[in-house]
Coordinates of C-alpha atoms in Angstrom, one line a residue:
M1 CA 0.0 0.0 0.0
T2 CA 1.2 3.5 -0.8
K3 CA 1.2 6.4 1.7
K4 CA -2.3 7.9 1.7
N5 CA -1.1 11.5 2.4
V6 CA 1.3 11.5 -0.6
K7 CA -0.3 12.6 -3.9
K8 CA 2.3 15.0 -5.3
V9 CA 6.0 14.2 -5.4
L10 CA 9.0 16.4 -6.2
V11 CA 11.9 14.6 -7.8
I12 CA 15.4 16.2 -7.9
G13 CA 17.6 15.3 -10.8
S14 CA 21.4 15.3 -10.9
G15 CA 22.1 18.3 -13.1
P16 CA 24.8 18.3 -15.8
I17 CA 27.0 15.3 -16.6
V18 CA 30.3 15.5 -14.8
I19 CA 33.0 12.8 -14.3
G20 CA 31.6 10.5 -11.6
Q21 CA 28.0 11.4 -12.3
A22 CA 26.6 10.6 -15.7
A23 CA 23.7 8.9 -17.4
E24 CA 23.2 6.4 -14.6
F25 CA 21.2 9.1 -12.7
D26 CA 19.2 10.1 -15.7
Y27 CA 18.3 6.4 -16.0
A28 CA 17.4 6.1 -12.2
G29 CA 15.4 9.4 -12.2
T30 CA 13.5 8.4 -15.3
Q31 CA 12.6 5.0 -13.9
A32 CA 11.6 6.7 -10.6
C33 CA 9.3 9.2 -12.3
R34 CA 7.6 6.5 -14.4
S35 CA 7.3 4.3 -11.3
L36 CA 5.6 7.1 -9.3
K37 CA 3.2 7.8 -12.1
E38 CA 2.2 4.1 -12.2
E39 CA 1.1 4.5 -8.6
G40 CA -1.1 7.6 -9.5
M41 CA 1.3 10.2 -8.2
E42 CA 1.6 13.7 -9.7
V43 CA 5.3 14.1 -10.4
I44 CA 7.2 17.4 -10.4
L45 CA 10.8 17.4 -11.6
V46 CA 13.7 19.8 -11.2
N47 CA 16.7 19.2 -13.4
S48 CA 18.9 21.6 -15.4
N49 CA 20.2 19.1 -18.0
P50 CA 18.4 19.4 -21.4
S51 CA 19.9 16.2 -22.9
T52 CA 18.2 13.8 -20.5
I53 CA 15.1 11.7 -21.1
M54 CA 14.2 12.7 -17.5
T55 CA 13.5 16.3 -18.5
D56 CA 11.1 15.2 -21.3
V57 CA 7.4 16.2 -21.0
D58 CA 6.4 12.5 -21.2
I59 CA 8.3 11.6 -18.0
A60 CA 6.9 14.0 -15.4
D61 CA 3.7 16.1 -15.1
R62 CA 5.7 19.3 -14.8
V63 CA 9.4 19.9 -15.5
Y64 CA 11.3 22.8 -14.1
I65 CA 14.6 23.4 -16.0
E66 CA 16.2 25.4 -13.2
P67 CA 19.5 25.4 -11.3
I68 CA 19.5 22.8 -8.5
T69 CA 20.3 25.3 -5.8
L70 CA 18.6 26.1 -2.5
P71 CA 16.9 29.4 -3.7
F72 CA 15.5 27.9 -7.0
V73 CA 14.3 24.5 -5.5
T74 CA 12.8 26.5 -2.6
E75 CA 10.8 28.6 -5.1
V76 CA 9.6 25.4 -6.9
I77 CA 8.4 23.9 -3.5
K78 CA 6.7 27.2 -2.6
K79 CA 4.9 27.3 -6.0
E80 CA 4.0 23.6 -6.3
R81 CA 3.5 22.6 -2.6
P82 CA 4.5 18.9 -3.1
D83 CA 3.5 16.4 -0.4
A84 CA 6.9 14.7 -0.6
L85 CA 10.4 14.9 -1.9
L86 CA 12.4 12.1 -3.5
A87 CA 16.1 13.0 -3.7
T88 CA 17.9 9.6 -3.5
L89 CA 17.7 9.0 -7.3
G90 CA 19.5 12.2 -8.3
G91 CA 23.0 11.2 -7.4
Q92 CA 25.1 13.2 -4.9
V93 CA 23.6 16.5 -6.2
G94 CA 20.0 15.3 -5.3
L95 CA 21.2 14.0 -1.9
N96 CA 23.1 17.1 -0.9
M97 CA 20.1 19.3 -2.0
A98 CA 17.8 17.3 0.3
V99 CA 20.2 17.9 3.2
D100 CA 20.3 21.7 2.4
L101 CA 16.5 21.9 2.2
S102 CA 16.1 20.2 5.5
E103 CA 18.7 22.2 7.3
A104 CA 17.3 25.5 5.9
G105 CA 13.9 24.5 7.3
V106 CA 12.2 24.5 3.9
L107 CA 10.8 21.0 4.1
E108 CA 9.3 21.7 7.6
K109 CA 7.9 25.1 6.6
Y110 CA 6.0 23.7 3.6
G111 CA 5.2 20.3 5.1
V112 CA 7.2 18.3 2.6
E113 CA 8.0 14.7 3.7
L114 CA 11.4 13.2 2.7
L115 CA 10.8 9.9 0.9
G116 CA 13.2 7.0 0.8
S117 CA 16.3 7.3 3.0
S118 CA 15.7 9.6 6.0
L119 CA 18.0 12.5 6.8
H120 CA 19.3 10.5 9.7
A121 CA 20.3 7.7 7.3
I122 CA 21.8 10.1 4.7
K123 CA 23.9 11.9 7.4
H124 CA 25.1 8.6 9.0
A125 CA 26.3 7.3 5.6
E126 CA 27.8 10.6 4.2
D127 CA 29.2 12.3 7.3
R128 CA 32.5 10.5 8.0
E129 CA 32.4 11.0 11.8
L130 CA 28.8 9.7 12.1
F131 CA 29.4 6.8 9.7
K132 CA 32.4 5.7 11.7
R133 CA 30.4 5.9 14.9
A134 CA 27.5 4.0 13.3
M135 CA 29.8 1.1 12.1
N136 CA 31.3 0.9 15.6
E137 CA 27.8 0.6 17.1
I138 CA 27.0 -2.6 15.1
H139 CA 30.6 -3.9 15.3
Q140 CA 31.4 -3.5 11.6
P141 CA 35.1 -2.9 11.1
V142 CA 36.3 0.3 9.5
P143 CA 40.0 1.2 8.9
E144 CA 41.8 3.1 11.6
S145 CA 41.0 6.7 10.8
G146 CA 40.4 10.3 11.9
I147 CA 38.1 13.1 10.8
F148 CA 39.5 16.6 10.3
D149 CA 38.5 20.0 9.1
E150 CA 41.9 21.5 9.3
L151 CA 45.2 20.6 7.6
E152 CA 47.7 20.4 10.5
P153 CA 46.0 17.8 12.7
A154 CA 45.3 15.7 9.6
V155 CA 49.0 15.6 8.7
T156 CA 50.0 14.9 12.4
F157 CA 47.5 12.0 12.4
A158 CA 48.9 10.6 9.2
D159 CA 52.5 10.8 10.5
K160 CA 51.3 8.9 13.6
I161 CA 49.6 5.9 11.9
G162 CA 52.1 5.8 9.0
Y163 CA 52.0 6.2 5.3
P164 CA 50.3 5.4 2.9
V165 CA 46.9 6.9 3.9
I166 CA 43.7 7.4 2.0
I167 CA 42.0 10.8 2.1
R168 CA 38.2 10.8 1.6
P169 CA 36.3 14.1 1.6
A170 CA 32.7 14.1 3.0
Y171 CA 29.6 14.6 0.7
T172 CA 31.5 14.4 -2.6
L173 CA 31.0 12.1 -5.6
G174 CA 33.5 10.0 -7.5
G175 CA 36.2 10.4 -4.9
T176 CA 36.4 14.1 -5.8
G177 CA 39.2 15.8 -3.9
G178 CA 40.5 12.5 -2.4
G179 CA 43.5 10.4 -3.0
I180 CA 46.3 8.2 -1.6
A181 CA 49.2 10.0 0.1
H182 CA 52.5 8.3 0.3
D183 CA 54.4 11.0 2.2
C184 CA 53.7 14.3 4.1
Y185 CA 54.0 16.4 0.9
E186 CA 51.3 14.5 -0.9
M187 CA 49.3 14.5 2.4
E188 CA 49.3 18.3 2.5
E189 CA 48.4 18.7 -1.1
I190 CA 45.5 16.2 -1.1
S191 CA 44.1 17.2 2.3
N192 CA 44.1 20.9 1.4
R193 CA 42.2 20.0 -1.8
G194 CA 39.8 17.7 0.0
I195 CA 38.9 20.1 2.7
K196 CA 38.1 22.8 0.1
L197 CA 36.0 20.6 -2.1
S198 CA 33.9 19.0 0.7
P199 CA 30.6 20.9 1.2
I200 CA 31.1 20.7 4.9
N201 CA 35.0 21.1 4.7
Q202 CA 35.6 17.7 6.3
I203 CA 37.9 14.9 5.3
L204 CA 38.5 11.3 6.6
V205 CA 42.1 10.2 6.8
E206 CA 42.3 6.4 7.1
R207 CA 45.0 3.7 7.1
S208 CA 45.4 2.4 3.5
V209 CA 44.3 -1.1 2.7
A210 CA 45.3 -0.7 -0.9
G211 CA 45.9 -4.1 -2.5
W212 CA 43.0 -5.8 -0.7
K213 CA 40.1 -7.2 -2.7
E214 CA 37.2 -4.7 -3.3
V215 CA 33.7 -6.1 -3.3
E216 CA 30.3 -4.2 -3.6
F217 CA 26.9 -5.3 -2.5
E218 CA 23.7 -3.7 -3.9
V219 CA 21.0 -4.0 -1.2
M220 CA 17.3 -3.2 -1.1
R221 CA 15.2 -2.6 2.0
D222 CA 11.5 -1.6 2.6
S223 CA 9.8 0.0 5.6
A224 CA 8.7 -3.5 6.9
D225 CA 12.5 -4.3 7.2
N226 CA 12.4 -6.8 4.4
C227 CA 15.9 -6.9 2.8
I228 CA 17.4 -8.5 -0.3
I229 CA 20.7 -8.6 -2.0
V230 CA 20.2 -7.5 -5.6
C231 CA 23.7 -8.2 -6.8
A232 CA 27.3 -8.8 -5.5
M233 CA 30.1 -7.4 -7.6
E234 CA 33.8 -7.8 -7.5
N235 CA 36.5 -5.4 -8.8
I236 CA 39.3 -6.9 -10.8
D237 CA 41.4 -3.9 -9.6
P238 CA 42.3 -4.1 -5.9
V239 CA 41.4 -1.4 -3.3
G240 CA 43.1 1.9 -4.2
V241 CA 41.3 2.3 -7.6
H242 CA 37.9 4.1 -7.4
T243 CA 35.2 1.6 -8.2
G244 CA 34.1 3.9 -11.2
D245 CA 37.6 3.4 -12.6
S246 CA 37.7 -0.3 -11.9
I247 CA 36.9 -3.2 -14.2
V248 CA 34.0 -4.8 -12.3
V249 CA 32.7 -8.4 -12.6
A250 CA 29.3 -9.7 -11.5
P251 CA 28.5 -12.1 -9.9
T252 CA 31.6 -12.3 -7.6
Q253 CA 34.0 -14.8 -9.0
T254 CA 36.7 -15.5 -6.3
L255 CA 34.9 -15.3 -2.9
T256 CA 34.4 -18.5 -1.0
D257 CA 30.9 -19.2 0.2
G258 CA 32.0 -18.3 3.7
Q259 CA 33.4 -14.9 2.6
Y260 CA 30.2 -14.2 0.5
Q261 CA 27.9 -15.0 3.4
M262 CA 30.0 -13.0 5.8
L263 CA 29.8 -9.8 3.6
R264 CA 26.1 -10.5 2.8
T265 CA 25.2 -10.6 6.4
A266 CA 27.2 -7.4 7.1
S267 CA 25.4 -5.6 4.2
L268 CA 22.0 -6.5 5.6
D269 CA 23.0 -5.5 9.1
I270 CA 24.2 -2.1 7.8
I271 CA 21.1 -1.2 5.8
R272 CA 18.9 -2.2 8.7
Y273 CA 20.8 -0.2 11.2
L274 CA 20.9 2.9 9.0
Q275 CA 17.1 2.3 8.3
I276 CA 17.6 3.0 4.6
E277 CA 14.4 2.6 2.6
G278 CA 15.1 1.8 -1.0
G279 CA 18.5 1.0 -2.7
C280 CA 21.8 1.1 -1.0
N281 CA 25.4 0.3 -2.1
V282 CA 28.0 -1.1 0.4
Q283 CA 31.7 -1.3 -0.5
Y284 CA 34.2 -3.6 1.3
A285 CA 37.9 -4.2 1.4
L286 CA 38.6 -7.9 2.0
D287 CA 41.9 -9.6 2.9
T288 CA 41.3 -13.1 1.4
K289 CA 44.3 -14.6 3.3
T290 CA 42.9 -13.8 6.8
N291 CA 39.1 -13.2 5.9
N292 CA 39.4 -9.8 7.7
Y293 CA 37.4 -7.0 6.0
Y294 CA 36.7 -3.3 6.4
V295 CA 33.6 -1.3 5.4
I296 CA 34.9 1.3 3.0
E297 CA 31.8 3.2 2.2
V298 CA 28.0 3.2 2.1
N299 CA 25.9 5.1 -0.5
P300 CA 22.4 5.6 0.9
R301 CA 21.1 6.3 -2.6
V302 CA 21.1 4.9 -6.1
S303 CA 24.7 5.0 -7.3
R304 CA 26.7 4.4 -10.5
S305 CA 26.9 0.8 -9.5
S306 CA 23.1 0.5 -9.1
A307 CA 22.6 1.2 -12.8
L308 CA 25.2 -1.6 -13.6
A309 CA 23.5 -4.0 -11.1
S310 CA 20.0 -3.2 -12.6
K311 CA 21.2 -4.1 -16.2
A312 CA 23.4 -7.0 -15.0
T313 CA 20.5 -8.7 -13.2
G314 CA 17.4 -7.3 -15.0
Y315 CA 16.2 -6.1 -11.5
P316 CA 14.9 -2.5 -11.9
I317 CA 16.5 -1.0 -8.7
A318 CA 15.4 2.6 -9.2
K319 CA 11.8 1.6 -10.1
V320 CA 11.5 -0.6 -7.0
A321 CA 13.2 2.0 -4.8
A322 CA 10.6 4.7 -5.9
K323 CA 7.7 2.3 -5.0
I324 CA 9.4 1.5 -1.6
A325 CA 9.7 5.3 -1.0
L326 CA 5.9 5.5 -1.3
G327 CA 5.5 3.0 1.4
M328 CA 5.1 -0.2 -0.6
H329 CA 6.7 -3.4 0.5
L330 CA 8.9 -5.7 -1.6
D331 CA 6.3 -8.5 -1.5
E332 CA 3.7 -6.1 -3.0
I333 CA 5.8 -5.0 -6.0
T334 CA 5.6 -7.1 -9.1
N335 CA 8.8 -7.9 -11.0
S336 CA 8.3 -6.1 -14.3
I337 CA 10.5 -8.6 -16.2
T338 CA 8.7 -11.9 -15.3
K339 CA 5.3 -10.3 -14.3
R340 CA 4.9 -13.4 -12.0
T341 CA 7.5 -13.1 -9.3
K342 CA 7.6 -10.3 -6.7
A343 CA 10.5 -7.8 -6.0
C344 CA 11.4 -9.8 -2.8
F345 CA 12.9 -12.5 -5.0
E346 CA 16.7 -12.2 -5.1
P347 CA 17.9 -12.2 -8.7
S348 CA 19.8 -15.2 -9.9
I349 CA 22.1 -15.0 -12.9
D350 CA 23.6 -17.7 -15.1
Y351 CA 26.1 -15.6 -17.0
I352 CA 29.1 -13.3 -16.4
V353 CA 28.9 -9.5 -16.6
V354 CA 32.0 -7.3 -17.1
K355 CA 31.9 -3.5 -16.7
F356 CA 34.8 -1.7 -18.4
P357 CA 35.4 2.1 -17.8
R358 CA 35.8 4.5 -20.7
W359 CA 38.5 7.1 -20.1
P360 CA 38.9 10.4 -22.1
F361 CA 42.7 10.3 -22.3
E362 CA 42.8 10.2 -26.1
K363 CA 41.5 13.8 -25.9
F364 CA 44.1 14.8 -23.4
T365 CA 47.4 13.3 -24.6
L366 CA 49.5 15.0 -21.9
A367 CA 47.1 14.2 -19.0
D368 CA 48.2 12.1 -16.1
R369 CA 46.8 8.6 -17.0
S370 CA 47.3 7.1 -13.5
I371 CA 44.1 6.1 -11.8
G372 CA 43.4 6.0 -8.1
T373 CA 40.7 7.0 -5.5
Q374 CA 39.6 10.0 -7.6
M375 CA 37.5 8.9 -10.5
K376 CA 38.5 9.9 -14.1
A377 CA 36.3 7.7 -16.3
T378 CA 33.5 9.5 -18.2
G379 CA 31.4 6.4 -18.8
E380 CA 31.6 2.6 -19.1
V381 CA 30.5 -0.3 -21.2
M382 CA 28.9 -3.5 -20.1
A383 CA 29.3 -6.9 -21.7
L384 CA 27.7 -10.3 -20.9
D385 CA 28.7 -13.8 -21.9
R386 CA 28.8 -17.4 -20.5
T387 CA 32.6 -17.1 -20.0
L388 CA 34.6 -14.3 -18.2
E389 CA 37.1 -14.3 -21.1
G390 CA 34.2 -13.8 -23.6
A391 CA 32.6 -10.9 -21.6
L392 CA 36.0 -9.2 -21.2
L393 CA 36.8 -9.4 -24.9
K394 CA 33.3 -8.1 -25.8
A395 CA 33.7 -5.2 -23.4
L396 CA 37.0 -4.3 -25.1
R397 CA 35.3 -4.2 -28.5
S398 CA 32.5 -2.0 -27.1
L399 CA 35.0 0.7 -26.0
E400 CA 35.8 1.9 -29.5
V401 CA 39.4 2.4 -28.5
G402 CA 42.5 1.2 -30.5
E403 CA 42.3 -2.3 -31.8
G404 CA 39.2 -3.5 -30.0
Y405 CA 41.3 -6.4 -28.6
L406 CA 43.5 -7.2 -25.7
H407 CA 46.6 -5.8 -27.4
L408 CA 48.4 -2.4 -27.7
K409 CA 50.8 -2.0 -30.7
K410 CA 52.9 0.5 -28.7
L411 CA 53.8 -2.3 -26.2
D412 CA 55.3 -4.6 -29.0
G413 CA 58.6 -2.6 -29.0
Q414 CA 59.0 -2.6 -25.2
S415 CA 61.7 -4.7 -23.6
L416 CA 60.9 -7.4 -21.0
Y417 CA 62.3 -5.0 -18.3
D418 CA 60.0 -2.2 -19.5
I419 CA 57.0 -4.5 -19.3
R420 CA 57.8 -5.4 -15.7
C421 CA 58.2 -1.7 -14.8
L422 CA 54.9 -0.9 -16.5
L423 CA 53.1 -3.6 -14.5
S424 CA 53.7 -1.6 -11.3
R425 CA 52.0 1.5 -12.8
I426 CA 48.2 1.8 -12.1
D427 CA 46.8 3.4 -15.2
N428 CA 44.2 2.9 -17.9
E429 CA 46.4 0.5 -19.9
R430 CA 47.3 -1.9 -17.1
L431 CA 45.2 -4.8 -18.4
F432 CA 46.9 -4.6 -21.8
V433 CA 50.3 -4.5 -20.1
L434 CA 49.2 -7.6 -18.0
A435 CA 48.3 -9.5 -21.2
E436 CA 51.6 -8.5 -22.8
A437 CA 53.5 -9.7 -19.7
L438 CA 51.8 -13.1 -20.1
R439 CA 52.7 -13.2 -23.8
R440 CA 56.4 -12.6 -22.8
G441 CA 56.3 -15.5 -20.4
I442 CA 56.2 -13.6 -17.1
E443 CA 54.5 -16.0 -14.6
P444 CA 51.0 -15.3 -13.2
E445 CA 52.4 -15.5 -9.7
E446 CA 54.9 -12.7 -10.3
I447 CA 52.1 -10.5 -12.0
N448 CA 49.9 -11.1 -8.9
R449 CA 52.7 -10.0 -6.6
I450 CA 53.3 -6.8 -8.5
T451 CA 49.7 -5.8 -9.3
K452 CA 47.8 -7.5 -6.4
I453 CA 45.2 -8.6 -9.0
D454 CA 43.7 -11.9 -8.0
L455 CA 45.4 -15.0 -9.7
F456 CA 41.9 -16.2 -10.9
F457 CA 41.6 -13.1 -13.2
I458 CA 45.2 -13.4 -14.4
Y459 CA 44.6 -17.1 -15.3
K460 CA 41.5 -16.1 -17.2
I461 CA 43.6 -13.6 -19.3
Q462 CA 46.2 -16.4 -19.7
N463 CA 43.5 -18.5 -21.3
I464 CA 43.1 -15.9 -24.0
I465 CA 46.9 -15.8 -24.5
R466 CA 47.0 -19.6 -24.7
M467 CA 44.3 -19.4 -27.4
E468 CA 46.5 -17.0 -29.4
R469 CA 49.4 -19.5 -29.2
R470 CA 47.2 -22.4 -30.2
L471 CA 46.1 -20.6 -33.3
L472 CA 49.7 -19.7 -34.2
K473 CA 50.7 -23.4 -33.7
E474 CA 47.7 -25.3 -35.2
G475 CA 46.3 -22.8 -37.6
L476 CA 42.5 -22.6 -38.2
T477 CA 40.6 -25.9 -37.8
E478 CA 37.0 -26.6 -36.8
E479 CA 38.3 -27.3 -33.2
T480 CA 40.4 -24.1 -32.9
L481 CA 37.7 -21.9 -34.4
K482 CA 35.1 -23.2 -32.0
A483 CA 37.4 -22.8 -29.0
A484 CA 38.3 -19.2 -30.1
K485 CA 34.7 -18.2 -30.7
R486 CA 33.7 -19.7 -27.3
I487 CA 35.8 -17.0 -25.6
Q488 CA 34.5 -14.3 -28.1
M489 CA 37.8 -13.8 -29.9
P490 CA 37.0 -11.4 -32.8
D491 CA 37.5 -12.5 -36.4
P492 CA 40.4 -10.0 -37.1
A493 CA 42.3 -11.4 -34.1
I494 CA 41.7 -15.0 -35.2
A495 CA 42.9 -14.1 -38.7
H496 CA 46.0 -12.4 -37.4
F497 CA 47.1 -15.4 -35.2
A498 CA 46.1 -18.1 -37.7
E499 CA 47.9 -16.0 -40.4
I500 CA 45.0 -16.0 -42.8
S501 CA 42.6 -13.4 -44.1
I502 CA 39.5 -12.2 -42.3
K503 CA 37.5 -13.4 -45.3
D504 CA 38.9 -16.9 -44.8
V505 CA 37.7 -16.9 -41.1
E506 CA 34.2 -15.8 -42.3
N507 CA 34.1 -18.6 -44.8
F508 CA 35.2 -21.1 -42.1
R509 CA 32.4 -19.9 -39.8
K510 CA 29.9 -20.4 -42.6
K511 CA 31.2 -23.8 -43.4
F512 CA 30.9 -25.1 -39.8
N513 CA 27.6 -23.1 -39.3
L514 CA 29.2 -21.2 -36.4
H515 CA 27.3 -18.1 -35.4
P516 CA 26.3 -16.3 -32.2
D517 CA 23.1 -17.4 -30.4
Y518 CA 21.2 -15.0 -28.1
K519 CA 20.4 -15.6 -24.4
M520 CA 18.1 -13.8 -22.0
V521 CA 18.7 -11.7 -18.9
D522 CA 15.6 -12.6 -17.0
T523 CA 16.4 -12.1 -13.3
C524 CA 15.6 -15.8 -12.5
A525 CA 18.1 -18.0 -14.5
A526 CA 15.2 -19.0 -16.8
E527 CA 13.1 -20.4 -13.9
F528 CA 10.1 -18.3 -15.0
E529 CA 9.1 -16.9 -18.4
S530 CA 10.2 -13.4 -19.2
Y531 CA 8.2 -10.7 -20.9
T532 CA 10.6 -7.8 -21.3
P533 CA 14.1 -9.3 -21.2
Y534 CA 17.5 -8.1 -22.2
Y535 CA 19.5 -10.3 -24.6
Y536 CA 23.2 -11.0 -25.0
S537 CA 25.1 -13.0 -27.6
T538 CA 27.2 -16.1 -26.9
Y539 CA 28.4 -19.1 -28.9
S540 CA 26.3 -22.1 -27.7
S541 CA 23.8 -24.5 -29.2
E542 CA 20.5 -22.8 -28.3
D543 CA 18.9 -19.5 -29.3
E544 CA 16.4 -18.0 -26.9
V545 CA 15.2 -15.1 -29.1
K546 CA 12.0 -15.4 -31.0
P547 CA 12.0 -13.6 -34.4
Q548 CA 9.9 -10.4 -34.3
G549 CA 8.5 -10.7 -37.8
E550 CA 8.4 -8.3 -40.8
N551 CA 7.5 -5.1 -38.9
A552 CA 10.7 -5.2 -36.8
V553 CA 13.2 -2.3 -36.8
I554 CA 16.7 -2.2 -35.3
V555 CA 17.8 1.0 -33.6
F556 CA 21.5 1.6 -33.0
G557 CA 22.6 3.4 -29.8
S558 CA 25.8 5.4 -29.5
G559 CA 27.9 3.3 -27.1
P560 CA 29.8 4.6 -24.0
I561 CA 29.6 8.2 -22.9
R562 CA 32.8 10.1 -23.7
I563 CA 33.8 13.7 -24.2
G564 CA 31.9 15.0 -27.2
Q565 CA 29.2 12.3 -27.1
G566 CA 27.0 12.2 -24.1
I567 CA 23.4 11.2 -23.3
E568 CA 21.9 13.4 -26.0
F569 CA 22.2 10.4 -28.4
D570 CA 20.6 8.1 -25.8
Y571 CA 17.7 10.7 -25.8
C572 CA 17.5 10.5 -29.6
S573 CA 17.5 6.6 -29.6
V574 CA 14.8 6.4 -27.0
H575 CA 12.6 8.9 -28.9
A576 CA 13.2 6.9 -32.1
S577 CA 12.0 3.7 -30.3
W578 CA 8.9 5.4 -28.9
A579 CA 8.0 6.8 -32.3
L580 CA 8.5 3.5 -34.1
R581 CA 6.3 1.7 -31.5

């Protein structure tokens, strides 16, 4: 049942696209608006971005294209008199605005109820001091840390606990202003920047656990305290690289059942203690040798990872979060993919998902290409396959960078010594360097020691390198072609290693009737029939797609967000789809 006193809801968008806050919040906000309208709500939207679907007249009842600042949003509230405010789907901008409106007394003055996560939950997740206190209350471990609003005591604390340390500013997105300091000079520079960029001039200085495994859990909770885990994701990059700049794999690949259950239980305890209603993202650092873990961060809102988890599982996180905000329970909300199960069913997936970031460094050739705790990616791509190798190679083709394969020409001329040196650099080309190191015969164990990337992922990349060697040795046969296509090796790469033309590879594929089949993303591993599924290609023996008939039209999207090509083309593609329907 929805809240009876709520008929008119104000939704705050996320404003312009910035690094760390892109189309995922347009996606979440659009889903939320449509979800609210399904329940008979009148929806008022404030967002200043003209390129989004969210600011379209079809999405909300009234759209205010105004700055998302306290004076402007106050005026909209004064004019529209909404019953409630939903701010957890507009990224950090929406969340910070909710805090500002509450502290300025605007919500109380006009009788506006804050939906979804309460101000108490937002502050306890975002304010570093309150977050640390909350985690201690429920015996969840956090790294040794201190909270500071001045430079000198922060530097003194770092000197005391020893370098390296991680600096995390409060109430910022994408790690803005933060970083890893290895000495007092870096500490002064990063802390100064972090204090200035934090809206409340506050930074957290914590002992570095760089090199540990980073794991994320997407959790959903309703007001009746029903909780589910939507998705668990694992970063290929260890702690020290912002999750938005990390290559992420779902479901988790290397956790033991004990480790998974330990972090799952911790996630449910955290969302229950903070009393978050809707979606929540919890990030952990895990030492797999000792099973010790730390809670790194909790996002009491839909995050960049939530969009990935939604598409990876088929579970519409933002849509469900909006209904929960209205007072509905998980067991009352129908899963829109199956139309038979309820939103309280935890998704189960029978494929591998890889998210690969898209960096803008080709536009800035002299830019620092190192990646760390401050996010630099402008967008990302997602790829699905039945094998991790296949999903990884598909993601590389989606990036529209270089050769579209796990190879960089500029590394061919580097010496073995240079490759070893490059392995220790954390930048946007590290995965290509890792593959080159394996080609040169550097052992996976040595690569693991240098990079701290889990051996499991290194072995998976080694499988791709072994396929290259097999093609070089055996040439193209029915066996080698099937094995290469099973891991999604592209035709040009097969042609290169088998030393034949691309046309020959195509002819071979026709001869052996080898073509991609399409599988469903249906939230339930094919246990129930799906009505609005996503599809992905894989090389197997069964196709799950039914032909659409003569009146079918394909619409091509524009791929990952990058500088010069943002969500305006997503907007165009969506409108084209609507018009064709």
